């Protein structure tokens, strides 16, 4: 079971499902939507997710992409993309207990800000515009 919430607590989420993956995204869109140098996500089957509090607000940030956030405090909550059908990606920092978060990869590493890096040896991938794996970098 995963559970999390926004800063003010209006939007809460829960999922009775295993986490499919955990990773960092360095793309400009994720950085701008979170106002941070990197976004930390975990993927869950969308059918197993629920929002027992207020529903998050959806914003279509680009074609086929919806970003969910709290309409009251503005906290980014989740990401959904047609490129990942059936998945909902939650921001790891919104978990009730983010200490158990364990990322296993970086995506869009080619867009990483030169002044920011994580101290890890996880795989790093540059991705094409349709999400195909091009090379390690």
PDB file of C-alpha atoms in Angstrom:
ATOM      1  CA  UNK A   1       0.000   0.000   0.000  1.00  0.00           C
ATOM      2  CA  UNK A   2       1.313   3.417  -0.910  1.00  0.00           C
ATOM      3  CA  UNK A   3      -0.185   6.600   0.459  1.00  0.00           C
ATOM      4  CA  UNK A   4       0.624  10.260   0.122  1.00  0.00           C
ATOM      5  CA  UNK A   5      -0.742  13.776   0.206  1.00  0.00           C
ATOM      6  CA  UNK A   6      -0.156  17.382  -0.750  1.00  0.00           C
ATOM      7  CA  UNK A   7       1.207  20.122   1.526  1.00  0.00           C
ATOM      8  CA  UNK A   8      -2.207  21.243   2.834  1.00  0.00           C
ATOM      9  CA  UNK A   9      -3.637  17.702   3.020  1.00  0.00           C
ATOM     10  CA  UNK A  10      -6.657  18.317   0.776  1.00  0.00           C
ATOM     11  CA  UNK A  11      -5.453  15.893  -1.918  1.00  0.00           C
ATOM     12  CA  UNK A  12      -4.591  12.427  -0.658  1.00  0.00           C
ATOM     13  CA  UNK A  13      -3.895   9.307  -2.671  1.00  0.00           C
ATOM     14  CA  UNK A  14      -3.630   5.604  -2.001  1.00  0.00           C
ATOM     15  CA  UNK A  15      -2.852   2.531  -4.078  1.00  0.00           C
ATOM     16  CA  UNK A  16      -3.202  -1.114  -3.098  1.00  0.00           C
ATOM     17  CA  UNK A  17      -0.722  -2.288  -5.683  1.00  0.00           C
ATOM     18  CA  UNK A  18       2.960  -2.944  -6.076  1.00  0.00           C
ATOM     19  CA  UNK A  19       5.174  -0.116  -7.238  1.00  0.00           C
ATOM     20  CA  UNK A  20       6.079  -0.827 -10.887  1.00  0.00           C
ATOM     21  CA  UNK A  21       9.252   1.256 -10.952  1.00  0.00           C
ATOM     22  CA  UNK A  22      11.023   4.163  -9.211  1.00  0.00           C
ATOM     23  CA  UNK A  23      13.223   6.710 -10.921  1.00  0.00           C
ATOM     24  CA  UNK A  24      14.401  10.269 -11.479  1.00  0.00           C
ATOM     25  CA  UNK A  25      13.399  12.483 -14.416  1.00  0.00           C
ATOM     26  CA  UNK A  26      15.631  15.358 -15.533  1.00  0.00           C
ATOM     27  CA  UNK A  27      13.468  16.727 -18.378  1.00  0.00           C
ATOM     28  CA  UNK A  28      12.750  20.446 -18.529  1.00  0.00           C
ATOM     29  CA  UNK A  29       8.994  19.914 -18.286  1.00  0.00           C
ATOM     30  CA  UNK A  30       9.280  17.967 -15.008  1.00  0.00           C
ATOM     31  CA  UNK A  31      11.763  20.472 -13.612  1.00  0.00           C
ATOM     32  CA  UNK A  32       9.457  23.387 -14.373  1.00  0.00           C
ATOM     33  CA  UNK A  33       6.339  21.662 -13.031  1.00  0.00           C
ATOM     34  CA  UNK A  34       8.076  20.906  -9.712  1.00  0.00           C
ATOM     35  CA  UNK A  35      10.365  23.968  -9.491  1.00  0.00           C
ATOM     36  CA  UNK A  36      13.225  21.603  -8.671  1.00  0.00           C
ATOM     37  CA  UNK A  37      16.334  20.326 -10.479  1.00  0.00           C
ATOM     38  CA  UNK A  38      14.964  16.776 -10.761  1.00  0.00           C
ATOM     39  CA  UNK A  39      11.634  14.988 -10.266  1.00  0.00           C
ATOM     40  CA  UNK A  40      11.494  11.710  -8.343  1.00  0.00           C
ATOM     41  CA  UNK A  41       8.652   9.425  -9.442  1.00  0.00           C
ATOM     42  CA  UNK A  42       7.196   6.009  -8.766  1.00  0.00           C
ATOM     43  CA  UNK A  43       4.839   4.257 -11.151  1.00  0.00           C
ATOM     44  CA  UNK A  44       1.663   2.415 -10.113  1.00  0.00           C
ATOM     45  CA  UNK A  45      -1.144   0.786 -12.096  1.00  0.00           C
ATOM     46  CA  UNK A  46      -3.756   3.547 -12.469  1.00  0.00           C
ATOM     47  CA  UNK A  47      -6.646   1.120 -11.907  1.00  0.00           C
ATOM     48  CA  UNK A  48      -5.392   0.511  -8.358  1.00  0.00           C
ATOM     49  CA  UNK A  49      -5.168   4.210  -7.393  1.00  0.00           C
ATOM     50  CA  UNK A  50      -7.743   6.293  -5.575  1.00  0.00           C
ATOM     51  CA  UNK A  51      -8.021   9.818  -4.200  1.00  0.00           C
ATOM     52  CA  UNK A  52      -9.933   9.609  -0.895  1.00  0.00           C
ATOM     53  CA  UNK A  53      -9.669  13.373  -0.252  1.00  0.00           C
ATOM     54  CA  UNK A  54     -10.271  16.188  -2.698  1.00  0.00           C
ATOM     55  CA  UNK A  55      -9.652  15.289  -6.324  1.00  0.00           C
ATOM     56  CA  UNK A  56      -6.488  16.749  -7.821  1.00  0.00           C
ATOM     57  CA  UNK A  57      -6.702  19.324 -10.603  1.00  0.00           C
ATOM     58  CA  UNK A  58      -5.455  18.173 -14.024  1.00  0.00           C
ATOM     59  CA  UNK A  59      -3.313  20.252 -16.373  1.00  0.00           C
ATOM     60  CA  UNK A  60      -2.511  19.131 -19.936  1.00  0.00           C
ATOM     61  CA  UNK A  61       1.128  20.227 -20.014  1.00  0.00           C
ATOM     62  CA  UNK A  62       1.817  18.818 -23.487  1.00  0.00           C
ATOM     63  CA  UNK A  63       0.017  16.546 -25.977  1.00  0.00           C
ATOM     64  CA  UNK A  64      -0.913  13.261 -24.285  1.00  0.00           C
ATOM     65  CA  UNK A  65       0.365  14.366 -20.857  1.00  0.00           C
ATOM     66  CA  UNK A  66      -1.615  15.339 -17.775  1.00  0.00           C
ATOM     67  CA  UNK A  67      -0.064  16.638 -14.578  1.00  0.00           C
ATOM     68  CA  UNK A  68      -2.113  16.530 -11.396  1.00  0.00           C
ATOM     69  CA  UNK A  69      -1.768  18.978  -8.522  1.00  0.00           C
ATOM     70  CA  UNK A  70      -3.628  20.287  -5.492  1.00  0.00           C
ATOM     71  CA  UNK A  71      -5.984  23.105  -6.432  1.00  0.00           C
ATOM     72  CA  UNK A  72      -5.568  24.689  -3.008  1.00  0.00           C
ATOM     73  CA  UNK A  73      -1.820  24.602  -2.206  1.00  0.00           C
ATOM     74  CA  UNK A  74      -0.416  23.790  -5.673  1.00  0.00           C
ATOM     75  CA  UNK A  75       1.601  20.703  -4.692  1.00  0.00           C
ATOM     76  CA  UNK A  76       2.378  18.505  -7.729  1.00  0.00           C
ATOM     77  CA  UNK A  77       0.861  15.074  -7.064  1.00  0.00           C
ATOM     78  CA  UNK A  78       1.049  12.875 -10.158  1.00  0.00           C
ATOM     79  CA  UNK A  79       1.867  12.564 -13.848  1.00  0.00           C
ATOM     80  CA  UNK A  80      -0.003  10.586 -16.503  1.00  0.00           C
ATOM     81  CA  UNK A  81       1.042  10.083 -20.113  1.00  0.00           C
ATOM     82  CA  UNK A  82      -0.298   8.222 -23.130  1.00  0.00           C
ATOM     83  CA  UNK A  83       3.284   6.946 -23.521  1.00  0.00           C
ATOM     84  CA  UNK A  84       2.715   4.870 -20.347  1.00  0.00           C
ATOM     85  CA  UNK A  85      -0.839   3.545 -20.713  1.00  0.00           C
ATOM     86  CA  UNK A  86      -2.483   2.318 -17.538  1.00  0.00           C
ATOM     87  CA  UNK A  87       0.084   3.923 -15.223  1.00  0.00           C
ATOM     88  CA  UNK A  88      -0.055   6.840 -12.825  1.00  0.00           C
ATOM     89  CA  UNK A  89       3.255   8.307 -11.687  1.00  0.00           C
ATOM     90  CA  UNK A  90       3.323   9.846  -8.213  1.00  0.00           C
ATOM     91  CA  UNK A  91       5.939  12.307  -7.008  1.00  0.00           C
ATOM     92  CA  UNK A  92       7.988  10.457  -4.395  1.00  0.00           C
ATOM     93  CA  UNK A  93       8.307  13.477  -2.095  1.00  0.00           C
ATOM     94  CA  UNK A  94       4.511  13.410  -1.571  1.00  0.00           C
ATOM     95  CA  UNK A  95       4.560   9.914  -0.049  1.00  0.00           C
ATOM     96  CA  UNK A  96       3.513   9.687   3.586  1.00  0.00           C
ATOM     97  CA  UNK A  97       6.844   7.961   4.189  1.00  0.00           C
ATOM     98  CA  UNK A  98       9.300   8.834   1.399  1.00  0.00           C
ATOM     99  CA  UNK A  99      12.212   7.235   3.285  1.00  0.00           C
ATOM    100  CA  UNK A 100      11.464   3.895   1.600  1.00  0.00           C
ATOM    101  CA  UNK A 101      11.734   5.360  -1.903  1.00  0.00           C
ATOM    102  CA  UNK A 102      14.549   3.652  -3.821  1.00  0.00           C
ATOM    103  CA  UNK A 103      15.102   4.955  -7.371  1.00  0.00           C
ATOM    104  CA  UNK A 104      16.708   2.570  -9.848  1.00  0.00           C
ATOM    105  CA  UNK A 105      17.381   4.792 -12.892  1.00  0.00           C
ATOM    106  CA  UNK A 106      17.507   8.298 -14.381  1.00  0.00           C
ATOM    107  CA  UNK A 107      15.599   9.344 -17.538  1.00  0.00           C
ATOM    108  CA  UNK A 108      16.257  12.330 -19.779  1.00  0.00           C
ATOM    109  CA  UNK A 109      19.756  12.437 -18.297  1.00  0.00           C
ATOM    110  CA  UNK A 110      20.869  14.508 -21.300  1.00  0.00           C
ATOM    111  CA  UNK A 111      18.731  17.365 -19.943  1.00  0.00           C
ATOM    112  CA  UNK A 112      20.290  17.249 -16.469  1.00  0.00           C
ATOM    113  CA  UNK A 113      21.243  20.694 -15.210  1.00  0.00           C
ATOM    114  CA  UNK A 114      25.041  20.960 -15.146  1.00  0.00           C
ATOM    115  CA  UNK A 115      25.049  22.245 -11.558  1.00  0.00           C
ATOM    116  CA  UNK A 116      22.987  19.357 -10.171  1.00  0.00           C
ATOM    117  CA  UNK A 117      23.777  15.677  -9.870  1.00  0.00           C
ATOM    118  CA  UNK A 118      22.940  12.828  -7.560  1.00  0.00           C
ATOM    119  CA  UNK A 119      25.688  10.796  -5.950  1.00  0.00           C
ATOM    120  CA  UNK A 120      24.759   7.372  -7.274  1.00  0.00           C
ATOM    121  CA  UNK A 121      25.791   4.794  -9.825  1.00  0.00           C
ATOM    122  CA  UNK A 122      22.282   4.186 -11.240  1.00  0.00           C
ATOM    123  CA  UNK A 123      21.834   3.735 -15.002  1.00  0.00           C
ATOM    124  CA  UNK A 124      21.272   6.966 -16.920  1.00  0.00           C
ATOM    125  CA  UNK A 125      19.411   7.043 -20.224  1.00  0.00           C
ATOM    126  CA  UNK A 126      18.873   9.640 -22.885  1.00  0.00           C
ATOM    127  CA  UNK A 127      15.392   9.171 -24.300  1.00  0.00           C
ATOM    128  CA  UNK A 128      13.995  10.064 -27.674  1.00  0.00           C
ATOM    129  CA  UNK A 129      10.847  12.136 -28.013  1.00  0.00           C
ATOM    130  CA  UNK A 130       8.660   9.032 -28.194  1.00  0.00           C
ATOM    131  CA  UNK A 131      10.371   7.456 -25.172  1.00  0.00           C
ATOM    132  CA  UNK A 132      12.592   4.961 -26.989  1.00  0.00           C
ATOM    133  CA  UNK A 133      15.906   4.201 -25.360  1.00  0.00           C
ATOM    134  CA  UNK A 134      18.688   5.695 -27.483  1.00  0.00           C
ATOM    135  CA  UNK A 135      21.836   5.330 -25.452  1.00  0.00           C
ATOM    136  CA  UNK A 136      23.328   5.461 -22.010  1.00  0.00           C
ATOM    137  CA  UNK A 137      24.725   8.815 -21.093  1.00  0.00           C
TER     138      UNK A 137
END
